[in-house]
Amino acid sequence: MQLAVYLFLLLFGILFLGVPIGIGMCTSVLLALQIWGEMPLNMIFRQYYQGVDSYSLLAIPMFVLAGELMMQCGLIRDIMRLCKVFVGRLRGGLAHVNILASVLFAAMSGSAVADTASVGSMLIPAMEEEGYDAEFSVAVTASSSCLSPMIPPSIPMVVYSSTMSVSTAAMFMGGVIPGILTAIALGTIVVYLSKKHNYPKDEEKIPVKEAVRTVIECIPAIVTPLIIMAGIFTGWFTATESAAIACVWVLLVGKFFYRTLTKEKVWKALVTSMTTAGGILLINAAAKPLSYLVAFSGVPTLCAQFISAHISSKYVVLFLINIILLILGAMMECSANILIFAPILVPMAVSYGVDPLAIGVVFCINCAVGICTPPFGPTLFIGSAIAKKPVTSCMKAILPFCMAEIAIVLLITYVPGLITFLPKLFGLY
């Protein structure tokens, strides 16, 4: 227990100083061991290696690369054109396009930050030009970007399945319905606010021929997520193989269909994606010895014993876990929360009879909500930077969207069938 106290005091103290989370976790582990002094360092360095020694984690750089290649070859623009055909004429049409584009981008990349950077850089200025408030534009973009870790393929779900030994395909399928419900909830908020503030809609009707031509031209963009999902859910290939195939597909489409993918753009996509993936995997490596020491100190067992002695209802336990995750999600990176706290909180929930797959998906989606939640949500910072507005002025605008996402988290927590229905239907669970 003493070791865990050292670890968490050092970790939060170092992070409070502004040190990047991966470096902060490495430093806290080494300093705690120097203070405690009862474990050889070679055992800890072995844990660092084991943190990334996983075949399933290879999917992370591949999915990030696929998303970067799509941005470089122009698939994102086609996605937005396609979304505008279906929802552009609604009141607040560009806000609906923003959400729908995030749904489609989520089915290709799985990265919320990449979603905000790509979709936001195009739509936030366009929304401002059409008369939307800048803060509202940022709020829609930042909150809808959180769909990327919910809808498969999801990088946090890959991390979770690797950490907790759960089927990646089952996790992916379990996130489909919650992701769609979240998109609907965000769309509902947009409908209300668009009517309240009289936001514009596209009065010009798109001719049928033009709409059909747009759909046909966007087929390569639509096929990309279908390739990823079909291969995983049918069992033809793993999530890692699916990510690699998606990269090859986007390369072929960009080179021979769009004819916009040059060597320079491929190199830029490689550098950007490997930098992003390297940061995620560094956190994975650093979190492994941290979680190992926490488990070694007996904290999970002590927490479980304390809660079981004072709380008998699994519904209360689930509520407490959600509150803890919402707070942690607003303070720490999604993958770090999974790696550090899933081994502590998930076994506790399972001991109360909670479905292991359901709590896994709830855990990942709850952490995803934190990506846009004030005060430290990274998508909120990126969106405000694109709009050139202070983060503080955007925080108030995003609160209704955060509340909608939290409501969906509570819904799937207490109705786990929304998560387990599709995995069971397709024989994945």
Short mmCIF file of C-alpha atoms in Angstrom, two decimals:
data_model
loop_
_atom_site.label_atom_id
_atom_site.label_comp_id
_atom_site.label_asym_id
_atom_site.label_seq_id
_atom_site.Cartn_x
_atom_site.Cartn_y
_atom_site.Cartn_z
CA MET A 1 0.00 0.00 0.00
CA GLN A 2 2.91 2.32 0.83
CA LEU A 3 4.33 1.84 -2.68
CA ALA A 4 1.00 2.80 -4.29
CA VAL A 5 0.83 5.99 -2.20
CA TYR A 6 4.33 6.97 -3.40
CA LEU A 7 3.37 6.17 -6.99
CA PHE A 8 0.19 8.23 -7.19
CA LEU A 9 1.54 11.19 -5.22
CA LEU A 10 4.56 11.36 -7.51
CA LEU A 11 2.50 10.76 -10.67
CA PHE A 12 -0.07 13.50 -10.06
CA GLY A 13 2.58 15.85 -8.73
CA ILE A 14 4.70 15.43 -11.87
CA LEU A 15 1.68 15.76 -14.18
CA PHE A 16 0.60 18.90 -12.32
CA LEU A 17 3.95 20.43 -13.31
CA GLY A 18 3.01 19.98 -16.97
CA VAL A 19 5.26 16.99 -17.78
CA PRO A 20 3.93 14.82 -20.68
CA ILE A 21 2.02 11.87 -19.31
CA GLY A 22 4.25 9.13 -20.76
CA ILE A 23 7.41 10.70 -19.30
CA GLY A 24 5.54 11.44 -16.07
CA MET A 25 4.59 7.79 -15.59
CA CYS A 26 8.16 6.61 -16.29
CA THR A 27 9.59 9.13 -13.85
CA SER A 28 7.08 8.38 -11.08
CA VAL A 29 7.81 4.65 -11.28
CA LEU A 30 11.57 5.11 -11.07
CA LEU A 31 11.37 7.67 -8.25
CA ALA A 32 8.91 5.54 -6.25
CA LEU A 33 11.22 2.55 -6.51
CA GLN A 34 14.18 4.66 -5.37
CA ILE A 35 12.19 5.73 -2.29
CA TRP A 36 10.71 2.28 -1.60
CA GLY A 37 13.85 0.37 -2.62
CA GLU A 38 12.53 -3.20 -2.40
CA MET A 39 12.38 -4.28 -6.06
CA PRO A 40 15.17 -4.72 -8.65
CA LEU A 41 15.09 -2.28 -11.55
CA ASN A 42 15.67 -4.99 -14.18
CA MET A 43 12.21 -6.40 -13.38
CA ILE A 44 10.66 -2.98 -14.05
CA PHE A 45 12.50 -2.48 -17.33
CA ARG A 46 11.19 -5.87 -18.42
CA GLN A 47 7.68 -4.52 -17.76
CA TYR A 48 8.35 -1.53 -20.02
CA TYR A 49 9.11 -3.91 -22.87
CA GLN A 50 6.08 -6.07 -22.16
CA GLY A 51 3.89 -2.95 -22.33
CA VAL A 52 4.32 -2.84 -26.10
CA ASP A 53 5.13 -6.49 -26.81
CA SER A 54 1.66 -7.23 -28.18
CA TYR A 55 0.57 -8.20 -31.68
CA SER A 56 -2.81 -6.50 -31.26
CA LEU A 57 -1.14 -3.15 -30.50
CA LEU A 58 0.29 -3.14 -34.04
CA ALA A 59 -3.23 -2.09 -35.11
CA ILE A 60 -2.70 1.36 -33.52
CA PRO A 61 -0.01 2.73 -35.90
CA MET A 62 -1.82 1.10 -38.85
CA PHE A 63 -5.20 2.72 -38.08
CA VAL A 64 -3.56 6.10 -37.45
CA LEU A 65 -1.67 5.78 -40.75
CA ALA A 66 -4.87 4.90 -42.62
CA GLY A 67 -6.53 8.04 -41.25
CA GLU A 68 -3.57 10.24 -42.19
CA LEU A 69 -3.45 8.80 -45.73
CA MET A 70 -7.17 9.50 -46.13
CA MET A 71 -6.62 13.13 -45.18
CA GLN A 72 -3.72 13.45 -47.61
CA CYS A 73 -5.56 11.95 -50.60
CA GLY A 74 -8.83 13.85 -50.13
CA LEU A 75 -11.23 11.23 -48.75
CA ILE A 76 -12.24 13.60 -45.94
CA ARG A 77 -13.56 16.16 -48.44
CA ASP A 78 -15.61 13.45 -50.13
CA ILE A 79 -17.02 12.36 -46.79
CA MET A 80 -18.21 15.91 -46.13
CA ARG A 81 -19.76 16.20 -49.59
CA LEU A 82 -21.61 12.95 -48.98
CA CYS A 83 -22.84 14.11 -45.56
CA LYS A 84 -24.08 17.38 -47.03
CA VAL A 85 -26.26 15.44 -49.50
CA PHE A 86 -28.10 13.73 -46.63
CA VAL A 87 -28.28 16.33 -43.83
CA GLY A 88 -27.18 19.63 -45.38
CA ARG A 89 -30.71 21.03 -45.76
CA LEU A 90 -31.62 20.61 -42.09
CA ARG A 91 -31.65 23.64 -39.80
CA GLY A 92 -28.05 23.90 -38.61
CA GLY A 93 -27.07 21.72 -41.58
CA LEU A 94 -23.30 22.16 -41.30
CA ALA A 95 -23.41 21.14 -37.63
CA HIS A 96 -25.24 17.93 -38.64
CA VAL A 97 -22.66 17.44 -41.42
CA ASN A 98 -19.97 17.80 -38.75
CA ILE A 99 -21.48 15.01 -36.63
CA LEU A 100 -22.14 12.67 -39.56
CA ALA A 101 -18.63 13.26 -40.93
CA SER A 102 -17.24 12.32 -37.51
CA VAL A 103 -19.27 9.10 -37.55
CA LEU A 104 -17.81 8.13 -40.94
CA PHE A 105 -14.30 9.23 -40.02
CA ALA A 106 -14.58 7.27 -36.77
CA ALA A 107 -15.23 4.14 -38.82
CA MET A 108 -11.87 4.61 -40.52
CA SER A 109 -9.42 6.06 -38.01
CA GLY A 110 -10.41 5.64 -34.35
CA SER A 111 -8.56 8.78 -33.25
CA ALA A 112 -10.52 11.69 -31.75
CA VAL A 113 -7.62 14.12 -32.05
CA ALA A 114 -7.17 13.28 -35.76
CA ASP A 115 -10.92 13.77 -36.25
CA THR A 116 -10.85 17.23 -34.68
CA ALA A 117 -7.78 18.28 -36.63
CA SER A 118 -9.08 17.07 -40.02
CA VAL A 119 -12.83 17.67 -39.89
CA GLY A 120 -12.49 20.74 -37.68
CA SER A 121 -9.94 22.48 -39.88
CA MET A 122 -12.42 22.32 -42.77
CA LEU A 123 -15.79 22.76 -41.06
CA ILE A 124 -15.13 25.24 -38.23
CA PRO A 125 -14.12 28.08 -40.62
CA ALA A 126 -16.97 27.12 -43.00
CA MET A 127 -19.50 27.22 -40.15
CA GLU A 128 -18.28 30.62 -39.00
CA GLU A 129 -18.58 31.99 -42.55
CA GLU A 130 -22.20 30.83 -42.73
CA GLY A 131 -23.15 32.59 -39.49
CA TYR A 132 -22.66 29.99 -36.74
CA ASP A 133 -21.15 31.13 -33.46
CA ALA A 134 -17.48 30.19 -33.27
CA GLU A 135 -17.95 28.66 -29.81
CA PHE A 136 -20.86 26.52 -31.04
CA SER A 137 -18.77 25.35 -34.02
CA VAL A 138 -15.93 24.33 -31.72
CA ALA A 139 -18.33 22.58 -29.32
CA VAL A 140 -19.94 20.50 -32.08
CA THR A 141 -16.56 19.54 -33.54
CA ALA A 142 -14.89 18.70 -30.23
CA SER A 143 -17.82 16.67 -28.89
CA SER A 144 -18.52 14.75 -32.12
CA SER A 145 -14.81 13.88 -32.39
CA CYS A 146 -15.31 11.74 -29.28
CA LEU A 147 -17.27 9.33 -31.49
CA SER A 148 -13.96 8.10 -32.93
CA PRO A 149 -12.99 6.11 -29.79
CA MET A 150 -16.56 4.74 -29.57
CA ILE A 151 -17.33 3.56 -33.10
CA PRO A 152 -15.02 0.81 -34.42
CA PRO A 153 -12.15 0.76 -35.12
CA SER A 154 -11.33 2.35 -31.77
CA ILE A 155 -7.77 2.82 -30.55
CA PRO A 156 -8.81 2.82 -26.84
CA MET A 157 -10.67 -0.45 -27.40
CA VAL A 158 -7.54 -1.97 -28.95
CA VAL A 159 -5.59 -0.87 -25.87
CA TYR A 160 -8.28 -2.20 -23.53
CA SER A 161 -8.58 -5.58 -25.26
CA SER A 162 -4.79 -5.97 -25.14
CA THR A 163 -4.64 -5.00 -21.46
CA MET A 164 -7.63 -6.98 -20.19
CA SER A 165 -7.47 -9.95 -22.62
CA VAL A 166 -10.89 -9.29 -24.17
CA SER A 167 -11.82 -10.00 -27.80
CA THR A 168 -11.10 -6.90 -29.91
CA ALA A 169 -13.83 -7.83 -32.39
CA ALA A 170 -16.39 -8.15 -29.58
CA MET A 171 -15.32 -4.78 -28.15
CA PHE A 172 -15.63 -3.16 -31.59
CA MET A 173 -19.08 -4.61 -32.20
CA GLY A 174 -20.17 -3.65 -28.68
CA GLY A 175 -19.36 -0.01 -29.41
CA VAL A 176 -21.59 0.27 -32.49
CA ILE A 177 -24.97 0.90 -30.80
CA PRO A 178 -23.57 3.23 -28.07
CA GLY A 179 -21.73 5.19 -30.77
CA ILE A 180 -24.88 5.60 -32.86
CA LEU A 181 -26.91 6.60 -29.79
CA THR A 182 -24.29 9.20 -28.91
CA ALA A 183 -24.41 10.63 -32.45
CA ILE A 184 -28.22 10.85 -32.21
CA ALA A 185 -27.97 12.57 -28.82
CA LEU A 186 -25.51 15.15 -30.19
CA GLY A 187 -27.77 15.69 -33.21
CA THR A 188 -30.71 16.30 -30.89
CA ILE A 189 -28.75 19.02 -29.06
CA VAL A 190 -27.86 20.58 -32.44
CA VAL A 191 -31.55 20.59 -33.49
CA TYR A 192 -32.56 22.38 -30.28
CA LEU A 193 -29.75 24.96 -30.36
CA SER A 194 -30.14 25.58 -34.11
CA LYS A 195 -33.81 26.45 -33.67
CA LYS A 196 -33.07 28.54 -30.58
CA HIS A 197 -30.37 30.61 -32.30
CA ASN A 198 -31.89 30.40 -35.80
CA TYR A 199 -28.75 28.95 -37.36
CA PRO A 200 -28.79 28.74 -41.17
CA LYS A 201 -29.74 25.84 -43.39
CA ASP A 202 -28.95 25.14 -47.04
CA GLU A 203 -31.96 26.45 -48.96
CA GLU A 204 -30.68 25.22 -52.31
CA LYS A 205 -31.99 21.77 -53.14
CA ILE A 206 -29.38 19.39 -54.53
CA PRO A 207 -30.56 17.91 -57.87
CA VAL A 208 -31.06 14.14 -57.86
CA LYS A 209 -28.47 13.60 -60.60
CA GLU A 210 -25.87 15.58 -58.67
CA ALA A 211 -26.69 13.71 -55.45
CA VAL A 212 -26.34 10.34 -57.21
CA ARG A 213 -23.05 11.44 -58.80
CA THR A 214 -21.74 12.53 -55.41
CA VAL A 215 -22.65 9.17 -53.86
CA ILE A 216 -20.92 7.30 -56.69
CA GLU A 217 -17.80 9.45 -56.42
CA CYS A 218 -17.71 8.82 -52.68
CA ILE A 219 -17.89 5.03 -52.97
CA PRO A 220 -14.12 4.60 -52.32
CA ALA A 221 -14.50 6.59 -49.09
CA ILE A 222 -17.49 4.46 -48.04
CA VAL A 223 -15.76 1.18 -48.91
CA THR A 224 -12.83 1.89 -46.56
CA PRO A 225 -14.74 1.37 -43.27
CA LEU A 226 -16.66 -1.52 -44.83
CA ILE A 227 -13.39 -3.33 -45.54
CA ILE A 228 -12.24 -2.79 -41.97
CA MET A 229 -15.50 -3.86 -40.35
CA ALA A 230 -16.35 -6.77 -42.65
CA GLY A 231 -12.96 -8.42 -42.20
CA ILE A 232 -12.99 -8.13 -38.40
CA PHE A 233 -16.60 -9.14 -37.80
CA THR A 234 -16.56 -12.09 -40.20
CA GLY A 235 -13.31 -13.38 -38.73
CA TRP A 236 -11.50 -13.24 -42.07
CA PHE A 237 -8.67 -11.27 -40.48
CA THR A 238 -7.71 -9.73 -37.16
CA ALA A 239 -7.95 -6.06 -36.23
CA THR A 240 -4.21 -5.66 -36.95
CA GLU A 241 -4.52 -7.29 -40.38
CA SER A 242 -7.62 -5.21 -41.06
CA ALA A 243 -5.70 -2.02 -40.30
CA ALA A 244 -2.88 -3.04 -42.64
CA ILE A 245 -5.35 -3.87 -45.44
CA ALA A 246 -7.04 -0.49 -44.92
CA CYS A 247 -3.68 1.24 -45.41
CA VAL A 248 -3.06 -0.65 -48.66
CA TRP A 249 -6.59 0.15 -49.88
CA VAL A 250 -6.21 3.87 -49.18
CA LEU A 251 -2.82 3.90 -50.91
CA LEU A 252 -4.33 2.29 -54.03
CA VAL A 253 -7.38 4.59 -54.02
CA GLY A 254 -5.26 7.69 -53.48
CA LYS A 255 -2.83 6.75 -56.23
CA PHE A 256 -5.11 5.36 -58.95
CA PHE A 257 -8.64 6.76 -58.22
CA TYR A 258 -8.05 10.23 -56.76
CA ARG A 259 -4.54 10.53 -58.25
CA THR A 260 -3.64 13.00 -55.52
CA LEU A 261 -1.34 10.85 -53.39
CA THR A 262 2.29 11.77 -54.07
CA LYS A 263 5.48 10.49 -52.47
CA GLU A 264 5.69 13.69 -50.44
CA LYS A 265 2.15 13.24 -49.09
CA VAL A 266 2.81 9.59 -48.22
CA TRP A 267 5.97 10.59 -46.37
CA LYS A 268 4.10 13.32 -44.50
CA ALA A 269 1.39 10.82 -43.51
CA LEU A 270 4.04 8.34 -42.32
CA VAL A 271 5.84 10.94 -40.18
CA THR A 272 2.63 12.32 -38.64
CA SER A 273 1.08 8.92 -37.96
CA MET A 274 4.24 7.39 -36.49
CA THR A 275 4.68 10.41 -34.22
CA THR A 276 1.09 10.06 -33.00
CA ALA A 277 1.28 6.29 -32.62
CA GLY A 278 4.67 6.56 -30.93
CA GLY A 279 3.17 8.80 -28.26
CA ILE A 280 0.35 6.31 -27.63
CA LEU A 281 2.72 3.34 -27.44
CA LEU A 282 5.08 5.25 -25.14
CA ILE A 283 2.16 5.64 -22.73
CA ASN A 284 1.46 1.90 -23.09
CA ALA A 285 5.07 1.07 -22.24
CA ALA A 286 5.13 3.46 -19.27
CA ALA A 287 1.77 2.33 -17.90
CA LYS A 288 2.70 -1.35 -17.75
CA PRO A 289 5.22 -1.10 -14.86
CA LEU A 290 2.97 1.43 -13.15
CA SER A 291 -0.04 -0.92 -13.25
CA TYR A 292 2.25 -3.82 -12.26
CA LEU A 293 3.43 -1.99 -9.14
CA VAL A 294 -0.11 -0.94 -8.25
CA ALA A 295 -1.22 -4.59 -8.49
CA PHE A 296 1.88 -5.70 -6.54
CA SER A 297 1.01 -3.26 -3.75
CA GLY A 298 -2.40 -4.90 -3.33
CA VAL A 299 -4.48 -1.79 -4.07
CA PRO A 300 -7.05 -3.59 -6.31
CA THR A 301 -7.72 -6.16 -3.59
CA LEU A 302 -7.97 -3.54 -0.86
CA CYS A 303 -10.35 -1.41 -2.95
CA ALA A 304 -12.55 -4.41 -3.71
CA GLN A 305 -12.65 -5.44 -0.05
CA PHE A 306 -13.47 -1.92 1.12
CA ILE A 307 -16.27 -1.39 -1.39
CA SER A 308 -17.78 -4.87 -0.91
CA ALA A 309 -17.83 -4.24 2.85
CA HIS A 310 -19.73 -0.97 2.50
CA ILE A 311 -21.75 -1.28 -0.74
CA SER A 312 -23.95 -4.21 -1.67
CA SER A 313 -25.62 -2.85 -4.82
CA LYS A 314 -23.87 -3.25 -8.16
CA TYR A 315 -25.82 -0.23 -9.47
CA VAL A 316 -24.22 2.02 -6.87
CA VAL A 317 -20.80 0.56 -7.67
CA LEU A 318 -21.33 1.21 -11.38
CA PHE A 319 -22.38 4.78 -10.64
CA LEU A 320 -19.24 5.36 -8.55
CA ILE A 321 -17.03 3.86 -11.27
CA ASN A 322 -18.61 6.17 -13.85
CA ILE A 323 -18.03 9.22 -11.65
CA ILE A 324 -14.39 8.21 -11.11
CA LEU A 325 -13.85 7.67 -14.84
CA LEU A 326 -15.49 10.97 -15.80
CA ILE A 327 -13.15 12.82 -13.44
CA LEU A 328 -10.10 10.88 -14.60
CA GLY A 329 -11.12 11.25 -18.25
CA ALA A 330 -11.18 15.03 -17.89
CA MET A 331 -7.68 14.99 -16.40
CA MET A 332 -5.70 12.22 -18.11
CA GLU A 333 -5.22 10.72 -21.57
CA CYS A 334 -7.70 7.97 -22.53
CA SER A 335 -5.18 5.14 -23.02
CA ALA A 336 -3.41 6.00 -19.75
CA ASN A 337 -6.69 5.74 -17.82
CA ILE A 338 -7.35 2.33 -19.34
CA LEU A 339 -3.88 1.00 -18.64
CA ILE A 340 -3.67 2.26 -15.06
CA PHE A 341 -7.22 1.98 -13.74
CA ALA A 342 -8.90 -0.82 -15.73
CA PRO A 343 -7.01 -3.54 -13.79
CA ILE A 344 -8.29 -1.93 -10.57
CA LEU A 345 -11.90 -1.01 -11.38
CA VAL A 346 -13.01 -3.67 -13.89
CA PRO A 347 -12.40 -6.77 -11.69
CA MET A 348 -14.30 -4.98 -8.92
CA ALA A 349 -17.32 -4.47 -11.21
CA VAL A 350 -17.16 -8.05 -12.50
CA SER A 351 -17.17 -9.35 -8.90
CA TYR A 352 -20.61 -7.71 -8.54
CA GLY A 353 -21.92 -9.66 -11.54
CA VAL A 354 -21.41 -6.98 -14.21
CA ASP A 355 -20.87 -8.36 -17.71
CA PRO A 356 -17.11 -8.17 -18.55
CA LEU A 357 -17.69 -7.02 -22.13
CA ALA A 358 -20.27 -4.42 -21.07
CA ILE A 359 -18.02 -2.86 -18.42
CA GLY A 360 -15.14 -2.84 -20.93
CA VAL A 361 -17.11 -0.85 -23.50
CA VAL A 362 -18.52 1.46 -20.79
CA PHE A 363 -14.96 2.03 -19.54
CA CYS A 364 -13.67 2.99 -23.00
CA ILE A 365 -16.66 5.21 -23.88
CA ASN A 366 -16.54 6.93 -20.51
CA CYS A 367 -12.86 7.73 -21.04
CA ALA A 368 -13.70 8.92 -24.57
CA VAL A 369 -16.18 11.45 -23.17
CA GLY A 370 -13.32 12.92 -21.16
CA ILE A 371 -11.50 13.78 -24.40
CA CYS A 372 -13.82 16.76 -24.88
CA THR A 373 -14.74 17.46 -21.24
CA PRO A 374 -13.49 20.69 -19.65
CA PRO A 375 -11.05 21.67 -18.30
CA PHE A 376 -8.39 19.55 -20.05
CA GLY A 377 -10.19 17.92 -23.01
CA PRO A 378 -7.65 17.84 -25.89
CA THR A 379 -10.27 18.11 -28.67
CA LEU A 380 -11.61 21.25 -27.00
CA PHE A 381 -8.13 22.80 -27.09
CA ILE A 382 -7.56 21.82 -30.73
CA GLY A 383 -10.97 23.14 -31.80
CA SER A 384 -10.50 26.44 -30.00
CA ALA A 385 -7.05 26.82 -31.61
CA ILE A 386 -8.57 26.29 -35.07
CA ALA A 387 -11.29 28.87 -34.35
CA LYS A 388 -8.76 31.19 -32.67
CA LYS A 389 -11.01 31.54 -29.66
CA PRO A 390 -10.13 31.28 -25.94
CA VAL A 391 -10.72 27.81 -24.51
CA THR A 392 -12.65 29.33 -21.61
CA SER A 393 -15.26 30.81 -23.97
CA CYS A 394 -15.75 27.39 -25.63
CA MET A 395 -16.19 25.49 -22.36
CA LYS A 396 -19.68 26.86 -21.71
CA ALA A 397 -20.78 26.02 -25.27
CA ILE A 398 -19.68 22.39 -25.02
CA LEU A 399 -21.44 21.62 -21.71
CA PRO A 400 -24.84 20.60 -23.28
CA PHE A 401 -23.01 18.17 -25.59
CA CYS A 402 -21.03 16.74 -22.68
CA MET A 403 -24.25 16.25 -20.72
CA ALA A 404 -25.78 14.37 -23.67
CA GLU A 405 -22.76 12.07 -23.87
CA ILE A 406 -22.82 11.43 -20.12
CA ALA A 407 -26.53 10.54 -20.38
CA ILE A 408 -25.68 7.89 -23.01
CA VAL A 409 -22.89 6.53 -20.79
CA LEU A 410 -25.38 6.08 -17.93
CA LEU A 411 -27.92 4.50 -20.30
CA ILE A 412 -25.52 1.82 -21.59
CA THR A 413 -24.21 1.27 -18.05
CA TYR A 414 -27.62 0.27 -16.74
CA VAL A 415 -28.89 -1.33 -19.98
CA PRO A 416 -25.90 -3.54 -20.89
CA GLY A 417 -27.93 -5.30 -23.58
CA LEU A 418 -27.29 -2.26 -25.78
CA ILE A 419 -23.63 -3.32 -25.76
CA THR A 420 -23.84 -7.11 -25.79
CA PHE A 421 -26.70 -7.50 -28.31
CA LEU A 422 -24.66 -7.21 -31.51
CA PRO A 423 -21.59 -9.23 -30.32
CA LYS A 424 -23.93 -12.07 -29.31
CA LEU A 425 -25.93 -11.79 -32.52
CA PHE A 426 -22.78 -12.18 -34.65
CA GLY A 427 -21.33 -14.92 -32.46
CA LEU A 428 -18.42 -12.81 -31.22
CA TYR A 429 -19.27 -13.14 -27.53
#
